[in-house]
PDB file of N, CA and C in Angstrom:
ATOM      1  N   GLU A 654     -23.740 -50.855  18.749  1.00 56.00           N
ATOM      2  CA  GLU A 654     -24.977 -49.125  19.313  1.00 56.00           C
ATOM      3  C   GLU A 654     -25.479 -49.497  20.078  1.00 56.00           C
ATOM      4  N   ILE A 655     -24.813 -48.835  21.497  1.00 58.00           N
ATOM      5  CA  ILE A 655     -25.952 -48.417  22.615  1.00 58.00           C
ATOM      6  C   ILE A 655     -26.443 -47.814  22.768  1.00 58.00           C
ATOM      7  N   HIS A 656     -27.243 -47.208  22.875  1.00 57.00           N
ATOM      8  CA  HIS A 656     -28.367 -45.736  23.741  1.00 57.00           C
ATOM      9  C   HIS A 656     -28.416 -46.327  25.285  1.00 57.00           C
ATOM     10  N   GLN A 657     -28.428 -46.156  25.978  1.00 61.00           N
ATOM     11  CA  GLN A 657     -28.381 -45.475  27.097  1.00 61.00           C
ATOM     12  C   GLN A 657     -27.036 -45.602  28.198  1.00 61.00           C
ATOM     13  N   ASP A 658     -27.791 -44.994  29.423  1.00 66.00           N
ATOM     14  CA  ASP A 658     -27.604 -43.782  30.144  1.00 66.00           C
ATOM     15  C   ASP A 658     -25.778 -44.286  31.045  1.00 66.00           C
ATOM     16  N   ILE A 659     -24.325 -44.087  30.777  1.00 69.00           N
ATOM     17  CA  ILE A 659     -23.275 -44.582  31.152  1.00 69.00           C
ATOM     18  C   ILE A 659     -23.526 -45.642  32.784  1.00 69.00           C
ATOM     19  N   SER A 660     -23.897 -44.764  33.335  1.00 62.00           N
ATOM     20  CA  SER A 660     -24.282 -45.203  34.331  1.00 62.00           C
ATOM     21  C   SER A 660     -24.749 -47.262  34.592  1.00 62.00           C
ATOM     22  N   ILE A 661     -23.415 -47.391  34.392  1.00 64.00           N
ATOM     23  CA  ILE A 661     -22.882 -49.454  34.364  1.00 64.00           C
ATOM     24  C   ILE A 661     -22.355 -49.609  35.498  1.00 64.00           C
ATOM     25  N   ASP A 662     -23.202 -50.742  35.901  1.00 67.00           N
ATOM     26  CA  ASP A 662     -22.716 -51.062  37.122  1.00 67.00           C
ATOM     27  C   ASP A 662     -21.294 -51.695  36.670  1.00 67.00           C
ATOM     28  N   LEU A 663     -19.930 -51.160  37.705  1.00 69.00           N
ATOM     29  CA  LEU A 663     -18.833 -51.922  37.599  1.00 69.00           C
ATOM     30  C   LEU A 663     -18.835 -52.752  38.541  1.00 69.00           C
ATOM     31  N   ALA A 664     -19.508 -52.525  39.446  1.00 65.00           N
ATOM     32  CA  ALA A 664     -18.754 -53.506  39.999  1.00 65.00           C
ATOM     33  C   ALA A 664     -17.837 -55.477  39.901  1.00 65.00           C
ATOM     34  N   GLY A 665     -18.574 -55.444  38.810  1.00 76.00           N
ATOM     35  CA  GLY A 665     -17.841 -56.736  38.333  1.00 76.00           C
ATOM     36  C   GLY A 665     -16.668 -57.002  37.163  1.00 76.00           C
ATOM     37  N   LEU A 666     -16.174 -55.487  37.533  1.00 81.00           N
ATOM     38  CA  LEU A 666     -15.472 -55.611  35.516  1.00 81.00           C
ATOM     39  C   LEU A 666     -14.196 -54.713  36.805  1.00 81.00           C
ATOM     40  N   ALA A 667     -13.652 -55.060  38.535  1.00 82.00           N
ATOM     41  CA  ALA A 667     -12.907 -54.807  38.828  1.00 82.00           C
ATOM     42  C   ALA A 667     -11.412 -55.318  37.604  1.00 82.00           C
ATOM     43  N   SER A 668     -11.637 -56.591  37.008  1.00 90.00           N
ATOM     44  CA  SER A 668     -10.562 -57.348  36.663  1.00 90.00           C
ATOM     45  C   SER A 668     -10.296 -56.976  35.405  1.00 90.00           C
ATOM     46  N   ILE A 669     -10.270 -56.325  34.083  1.00 92.00           N
ATOM     47  CA  ILE A 669     -10.739 -55.696  32.824  1.00 92.00           C
ATOM     48  C   ILE A 669      -9.687 -54.374  33.720  1.00 92.00           C
ATOM     49  N   LYS A 670      -9.455 -55.514  31.775  1.00 96.00           N
ATOM     50  CA  LYS A 670      -7.882 -54.525  31.533  1.00 96.00           C
ATOM     51  C   LYS A 670      -8.160 -54.336  30.359  1.00 96.00           C
ATOM     52  N   GLU A 671      -8.984 -53.637  29.666  1.00 95.00           N
ATOM     53  CA  GLU A 671      -9.330 -52.568  28.141  1.00 95.00           C
ATOM     54  C   GLU A 671     -11.029 -53.020  28.630  1.00 95.00           C
ATOM     55  N   LEU A 672     -11.508 -52.069  28.096  1.00 90.00           N
ATOM     56  CA  LEU A 672     -12.505 -51.725  27.961  1.00 90.00           C
ATOM     57  C   LEU A 672     -13.253 -50.176  26.455  1.00 90.00           C
ATOM     58  N   PHE A 673     -13.718 -51.143  25.553  1.00 92.00           N
ATOM     59  CA  PHE A 673     -13.423 -50.456  24.173  1.00 92.00           C
ATOM     60  C   PHE A 673     -14.954 -49.877  24.175  1.00 92.00           C
ATOM     61  N   LEU A 674     -15.717 -48.674  24.675  1.00 88.00           N
ATOM     62  CA  LEU A 674     -16.746 -48.340  24.382  1.00 88.00           C
ATOM     63  C   LEU A 674     -17.406 -47.228  22.911  1.00 88.00           C
ATOM     64  N   SER A 675     -16.195 -47.253  22.526  1.00 91.00           N
ATOM     65  CA  SER A 675     -16.269 -46.336  21.392  1.00 91.00           C
ATOM     66  C   SER A 675     -17.002 -45.990  20.357  1.00 91.00           C
ATOM     67  N   ARG A 676     -17.585 -45.165  20.111  1.00 91.00           N
ATOM     68  CA  ARG A 676     -19.536 -44.953  18.604  1.00 91.00           C
ATOM     69  C   ARG A 676     -20.518 -45.972  19.401  1.00 91.00           C
ATOM     70  N   ASN A 677     -20.555 -45.070  20.824  1.00 86.00           N
ATOM     71  CA  ASN A 677     -22.353 -45.866  21.042  1.00 86.00           C
ATOM     72  C   ASN A 677     -22.632 -44.351  21.428  1.00 86.00           C
ATOM     73  N   TYR A 678     -23.819 -44.080  21.770  1.00 84.00           N
ATOM     74  CA  TYR A 678     -24.638 -42.877  22.648  1.00 84.00           C
ATOM     75  C   TYR A 678     -24.895 -42.856  23.307  1.00 84.00           C
ATOM     76  N   PHE A 679     -23.649 -43.589  24.365  1.00 84.00           N
ATOM     77  CA  PHE A 679     -24.072 -43.312  26.149  1.00 84.00           C
ATOM     78  C   PHE A 679     -23.687 -41.866  26.112  1.00 84.00           C
ATOM     79  N   TYR A 680     -24.641 -41.572  26.774  1.00 85.00           N
ATOM     80  CA  TYR A 680     -25.028 -40.510  28.043  1.00 85.00           C
ATOM     81  C   TYR A 680     -24.080 -40.153  29.082  1.00 85.00           C
ATOM     82  N   GLY A 681     -25.049 -39.196  29.932  1.00 84.00           N
ATOM     83  CA  GLY A 681     -24.474 -38.893  31.277  1.00 84.00           C
ATOM     84  C   GLY A 681     -22.912 -38.104  31.661  1.00 84.00           C
ATOM     85  N   SER A 682     -22.860 -37.931  32.385  1.00 84.00           N
ATOM     86  CA  SER A 682     -21.179 -38.700  32.955  1.00 84.00           C
ATOM     87  C   SER A 682     -20.339 -39.444  33.570  1.00 84.00           C
ATOM     88  N   ILE A 683     -19.330 -39.784  33.400  1.00 86.00           N
ATOM     89  CA  ILE A 683     -18.540 -40.408  33.561  1.00 86.00           C
ATOM     90  C   ILE A 683     -18.467 -40.906  35.483  1.00 86.00           C
ATOM     91  N   PRO A 684     -18.993 -42.456  35.971  1.00 83.00           N
ATOM     92  CA  PRO A 684     -19.260 -42.170  37.362  1.00 83.00           C
ATOM     93  C   PRO A 684     -18.039 -41.917  38.077  1.00 83.00           C
ATOM     94  N   ASN A 685     -18.108 -42.305  39.044  1.00 82.00           N
ATOM     95  CA  ASN A 685     -16.973 -42.053  40.417  1.00 82.00           C
ATOM     96  C   ASN A 685     -16.085 -43.546  40.357  1.00 82.00           C
ATOM     97  N   GLU A 686     -17.530 -44.523  39.872  1.00 83.00           N
ATOM     98  CA  GLU A 686     -17.141 -46.209  40.396  1.00 83.00           C
ATOM     99  C   GLU A 686     -16.519 -46.218  39.658  1.00 83.00           C
ATOM    100  N   ILE A 687     -15.580 -45.327  38.279  1.00 86.00           N
ATOM    101  CA  ILE A 687     -14.285 -45.490  37.816  1.00 86.00           C
ATOM    102  C   ILE A 687     -12.949 -46.435  38.180  1.00 86.00           C
ATOM    103  N   SER A 688     -12.831 -45.439  39.827  1.00 87.00           N
ATOM    104  CA  SER A 688     -11.544 -45.869  40.774  1.00 87.00           C
ATOM    105  C   SER A 688     -11.884 -47.861  40.352  1.00 87.00           C
ATOM    106  N   SER A 689     -13.516 -48.503  40.609  1.00 88.00           N
ATOM    107  CA  SER A 689     -13.246 -49.161  40.846  1.00 88.00           C
ATOM    108  C   SER A 689     -12.704 -51.071  39.760  1.00 88.00           C
ATOM    109  N   LEU A 690     -12.004 -49.893  38.872  1.00 90.00           N
ATOM    110  CA  LEU A 690     -11.374 -50.646  37.890  1.00 90.00           C
ATOM    111  C   LEU A 690      -9.388 -50.500  37.596  1.00 90.00           C
ATOM    112  N   ILE A 691      -9.680 -51.104  39.329  1.00 91.00           N
ATOM    113  CA  ILE A 691      -7.971 -51.155  38.800  1.00 91.00           C
ATOM    114  C   ILE A 691      -7.135 -51.478  38.037  1.00 91.00           C
ATOM    115  N   HIS A 692      -7.260 -52.594  37.641  1.00 94.00           N
ATOM    116  CA  HIS A 692      -6.471 -53.115  36.908  1.00 94.00           C
ATOM    117  C   HIS A 692      -6.874 -52.112  35.393  1.00 94.00           C
ATOM    118  N   MET A 693      -7.165 -51.380  34.798  1.00 94.00           N
ATOM    119  CA  MET A 693      -7.658 -50.657  33.737  1.00 94.00           C
ATOM    120  C   MET A 693      -6.579 -50.267  33.182  1.00 94.00           C
ATOM    121  N   GLU A 694      -5.947 -50.597  32.066  1.00 96.00           N
ATOM    122  CA  GLU A 694      -4.340 -50.601  30.486  1.00 96.00           C
ATOM    123  C   GLU A 694      -5.306 -49.712  30.145  1.00 96.00           C
ATOM    124  N   ILE A 695      -6.491 -49.651  29.169  1.00 96.00           N
ATOM    125  CA  ILE A 695      -7.104 -48.796  28.226  1.00 96.00           C
ATOM    126  C   ILE A 695      -8.574 -48.551  28.250  1.00 96.00           C
ATOM    127  N   LEU A 696      -8.578 -48.053  27.907  1.00 93.00           N
ATOM    128  CA  LEU A 696     -10.357 -47.870  28.300  1.00 93.00           C
ATOM    129  C   LEU A 696     -10.559 -45.940  26.884  1.00 93.00           C
ATOM    130  N   HIS A 697     -11.529 -46.968  25.825  1.00 94.00           N
ATOM    131  CA  HIS A 697     -11.983 -45.696  24.713  1.00 94.00           C
ATOM    132  C   HIS A 697     -13.325 -45.931  25.404  1.00 94.00           C
ATOM    133  N   LEU A 698     -13.516 -44.502  25.399  1.00 90.00           N
ATOM    134  CA  LEU A 698     -15.261 -43.221  25.440  1.00 90.00           C
ATOM    135  C   LEU A 698     -14.538 -42.550  24.652  1.00 90.00           C
ATOM    136  N   ASP A 699     -14.754 -42.618  23.583  1.00 91.00           N
ATOM    137  CA  ASP A 699     -14.749 -41.117  22.590  1.00 91.00           C
ATOM    138  C   ASP A 699     -15.882 -41.272  21.429  1.00 91.00           C
ATOM    139  N   PHE A 700     -16.615 -40.568  21.463  1.00 91.00           N
ATOM    140  CA  PHE A 700     -17.379 -40.915  19.520  1.00 91.00           C
ATOM    141  C   PHE A 700     -18.903 -41.136  21.180  1.00 91.00           C
ATOM    142  N   ASN A 701     -18.596 -40.693  21.772  1.00 88.00           N
ATOM    143  CA  ASN A 701     -20.215 -40.570  22.660  1.00 88.00           C
ATOM    144  C   ASN A 701     -20.581 -39.658  22.761  1.00 88.00           C
ATOM    145  N   ASN A 702     -21.072 -38.924  23.576  1.00 87.00           N
ATOM    146  CA  ASN A 702     -23.144 -37.885  23.788  1.00 87.00           C
ATOM    147  C   ASN A 702     -22.205 -38.227  25.169  1.00 87.00           C
ATOM    148  N   LEU A 703     -21.312 -37.880  26.341  1.00 86.00           N
ATOM    149  CA  LEU A 703     -20.539 -38.035  27.935  1.00 86.00           C
ATOM    150  C   LEU A 703     -20.910 -36.454  28.353  1.00 86.00           C
ATOM    151  N   THR A 704     -21.016 -36.363  29.268  1.00 83.00           N
ATOM    152  CA  THR A 704     -20.941 -34.509  29.344  1.00 83.00           C
ATOM    153  C   THR A 704     -21.067 -34.641  31.020  1.00 83.00           C
ATOM    154  N   GLY A 705     -20.041 -33.204  31.749  1.00 80.00           N
ATOM    155  CA  GLY A 705     -19.537 -32.847  32.622  1.00 80.00           C
ATOM    156  C   GLY A 705     -18.294 -33.661  32.681  1.00 80.00           C
ATOM    157  N   ILE A 706     -18.201 -33.195  34.872  1.00 80.00           N
ATOM    158  CA  ILE A 706     -16.344 -32.674  34.287  1.00 80.00           C
ATOM    159  C   ILE A 706     -15.300 -34.438  34.231  1.00 80.00           C
ATOM    160  N   ILE A 707     -14.769 -34.375  33.163  1.00 83.00           N
ATOM    161  CA  ILE A 707     -14.575 -36.043  33.907  1.00 83.00           C
ATOM    162  C   ILE A 707     -13.562 -36.390  34.778  1.00 83.00           C
ATOM    163  N   PRO A 708     -14.179 -37.559  35.317  1.00 83.00           N
ATOM    164  CA  PRO A 708     -14.461 -37.494  37.603  1.00 83.00           C
ATOM    165  C   PRO A 708     -12.255 -37.064  37.805  1.00 83.00           C
ATOM    166  N   ASP A 709     -11.676 -36.438  38.781  1.00 83.00           N
ATOM    167  CA  ASP A 709     -10.761 -37.069  39.990  1.00 83.00           C
ATOM    168  C   ASP A 709     -10.372 -38.205  39.808  1.00 83.00           C
ATOM    169  N   ASP A 710     -11.287 -39.260  39.916  1.00 85.00           N
ATOM    170  CA  ASP A 710     -10.692 -40.961  40.189  1.00 85.00           C
ATOM    171  C   ASP A 710     -10.314 -41.317  39.420  1.00 85.00           C
ATOM    172  N   ILE A 711     -10.001 -40.947  37.397  1.00 87.00           N
ATOM    173  CA  ILE A 711      -9.467 -41.111  37.026  1.00 87.00           C
ATOM    174  C   ILE A 711      -8.357 -41.278  36.784  1.00 87.00           C
ATOM    175  N   LEU A 712      -7.584 -40.254  37.651  1.00 86.00           N
ATOM    176  CA  LEU A 712      -6.047 -40.678  38.498  1.00 86.00           C
ATOM    177  C   LEU A 712      -5.741 -41.091  38.929  1.00 86.00           C
ATOM    178  N   SER A 713      -6.589 -42.425  39.805  1.00 89.00           N
ATOM    179  CA  SER A 713      -6.639 -43.309  40.245  1.00 89.00           C
ATOM    180  C   SER A 713      -6.179 -44.656  40.122  1.00 89.00           C
ATOM    181  N   LEU A 714      -6.341 -44.218  38.758  1.00 92.00           N
ATOM    182  CA  LEU A 714      -6.536 -45.481  37.834  1.00 92.00           C
ATOM    183  C   LEU A 714      -4.438 -45.655  37.528  1.00 92.00           C
ATOM    184  N   VAL A 715      -4.076 -46.425  38.088  1.00 94.00           N
ATOM    185  CA  VAL A 715      -2.516 -45.796  37.879  1.00 94.00           C
ATOM    186  C   VAL A 715      -1.676 -46.686  37.063  1.00 94.00           C
ATOM    187  N   ARG A 716      -2.904 -47.714  36.369  1.00 96.00           N
ATOM    188  CA  ARG A 716      -2.189 -48.690  35.357  1.00 96.00           C
ATOM    189  C   ARG A 716      -2.527 -48.401  33.566  1.00 96.00           C
ATOM    190  N   LEU A 717      -3.241 -47.555  33.900  1.00 95.00           N
ATOM    191  CA  LEU A 717      -3.982 -47.400  32.347  1.00 95.00           C
ATOM    192  C   LEU A 717      -2.932 -46.264  32.038  1.00 95.00           C
ATOM    193  N   ARG A 718      -3.039 -46.607  30.824  1.00 96.00           N
ATOM    194  CA  ARG A 718      -2.295 -45.774  29.542  1.00 96.00           C
ATOM    195  C   ARG A 718      -2.381 -45.749  28.697  1.00 96.00           C
ATOM    196  N   GLU A 719      -4.010 -45.950  28.730  1.00 95.00           N
ATOM    197  CA  GLU A 719      -4.542 -44.843  27.330  1.00 95.00           C
ATOM    198  C   GLU A 719      -6.138 -44.685  27.626  1.00 95.00           C
ATOM    199  N   LEU A 720      -6.032 -43.000  27.322  1.00 92.00           N
ATOM    200  CA  LEU A 720      -7.169 -42.617  27.898  1.00 92.00           C
ATOM    201  C   LEU A 720      -7.609 -42.085  26.963  1.00 92.00           C
ATOM    202  N   LYS A 721      -9.592 -41.900  25.939  1.00 92.00           N
ATOM    203  CA  LYS A 721     -10.036 -41.323  24.736  1.00 92.00           C
ATOM    204  C   LYS A 721     -11.203 -41.464  25.032  1.00 92.00           C
ATOM    205  N   LEU A 722     -11.247 -39.567  24.761  1.00 88.00           N
ATOM    206  CA  LEU A 722     -12.459 -39.104  25.578  1.00 88.00           C
ATOM    207  C   LEU A 722     -12.943 -38.276  24.119  1.00 88.00           C
ATOM    208  N   SER A 723     -11.943 -38.449  23.807  1.00 87.00           N
ATOM    209  CA  SER A 723     -13.245 -37.221  22.227  1.00 87.00           C
ATOM    210  C   SER A 723     -13.873 -37.528  21.598  1.00 87.00           C
ATOM    211  N   HIS A 724     -14.457 -36.674  20.638  1.00 85.00           N
ATOM    212  CA  HIS A 724     -15.337 -36.084  20.144  1.00 85.00           C
ATOM    213  C   HIS A 724     -16.914 -36.497  21.319  1.00 85.00           C
ATOM    214  N   SER A 725     -16.730 -35.785  21.943  1.00 78.00           N
ATOM    215  CA  SER A 725     -17.659 -35.469  22.804  1.00 78.00           C
ATOM    216  C   SER A 725     -18.171 -34.477  23.854  1.00 78.00           C
ATOM    217  N   ARG A 726     -19.130 -34.408  25.092  1.00 70.00           N
ATOM    218  CA  ARG A 726     -19.169 -33.448  25.070  1.00 70.00           C
ATOM    219  C   ARG A 726     -18.769 -33.019  26.792  1.00 70.00           C
ATOM    220  N   GLN A 727     -17.807 -33.381  26.881  1.00 63.00           N
ATOM    221  CA  GLN A 727     -17.522 -33.884  28.316  1.00 63.00           C
ATOM    222  C   GLN A 727     -16.950 -31.881  28.203  1.00 63.00           C
ATOM    223  N   GLU A 728     -16.897 -31.393  29.188  1.00 57.00           N
ATOM    224  CA  GLU A 728     -16.329 -29.850  30.132  1.00 57.00           C
ATOM    225  C   GLU A 728     -14.681 -29.900  29.302  1.00 57.00           C
ATOM    226  N   VAL A 729     -13.851 -28.822  29.701  1.00 44.00           N
ATOM    227  CA  VAL A 729     -13.109 -28.723  29.092  1.00 44.00           C
ATOM    228  C   VAL A 729     -12.476 -28.911  29.784  1.00 44.00           C
ATOM    229  N   GLN A 730     -12.700 -28.250  31.057  1.00 51.00           N
ATOM    230  CA  GLN A 730     -12.354 -28.280  32.478  1.00 51.00           C
ATOM    231  C   GLN A 730     -12.479 -29.366  33.254  1.00 51.00           C
ATOM    232  N   CYS A 731     -10.744 -30.817  33.521  1.00 55.00           N
ATOM    233  CA  CYS A 731     -11.223 -31.281  34.061  1.00 55.00           C
ATOM    234  C   CYS A 731     -10.543 -31.514  35.226  1.00 55.00           C
ATOM    235  N   PHE A 732      -9.897 -32.278  36.029  1.00 54.00           N
ATOM    236  CA  PHE A 732      -9.845 -32.936  37.234  1.00 54.00           C
ATOM    237  C   PHE A 732     -10.020 -31.440  37.589  1.00 54.00           C
ATOM    238  N   LYS A 733     -10.870 -30.551  38.104  1.00 55.00           N
ATOM    239  CA  LYS A 733     -10.756 -29.736  39.114  1.00 55.00           C
ATOM    240  C   LYS A 733     -10.977 -30.342  40.392  1.00 55.00           C
ATOM    241  N   GLY A 734     -10.051 -30.854  41.256  1.00 52.00           N
ATOM    242  CA  GLY A 734      -9.337 -31.356  42.238  1.00 52.00           C
ATOM    243  C   GLY A 734      -7.815 -31.638  41.906  1.00 52.00           C
ATOM    244  N   ALA A 735      -7.139 -31.545  41.262  1.00 48.00           N
ATOM    245  CA  ALA A 735      -5.697 -31.837  40.806  1.00 48.00           C
ATOM    246  C   ALA A 735      -5.611 -30.374  40.268  1.00 48.00           C
TER     247      ALA A 735
END
């Protein structure tokens, strides 16, 4: 279990394909820099304490085929620019 802000340094993770961060105590909002994960196929952020609007930048992850955000505090209004 990790108890910290979700604002992690994503710069060194550009080639990662799968990221499982479920069931931790991450808080804050999903950073816009998520779009730097250009090879991401699976992203699990469910069961955390995330807040705010889901960033439109997630839509730029064209290889993403599985995204889990349930059981968090993300606002219902997502993809405000879409």
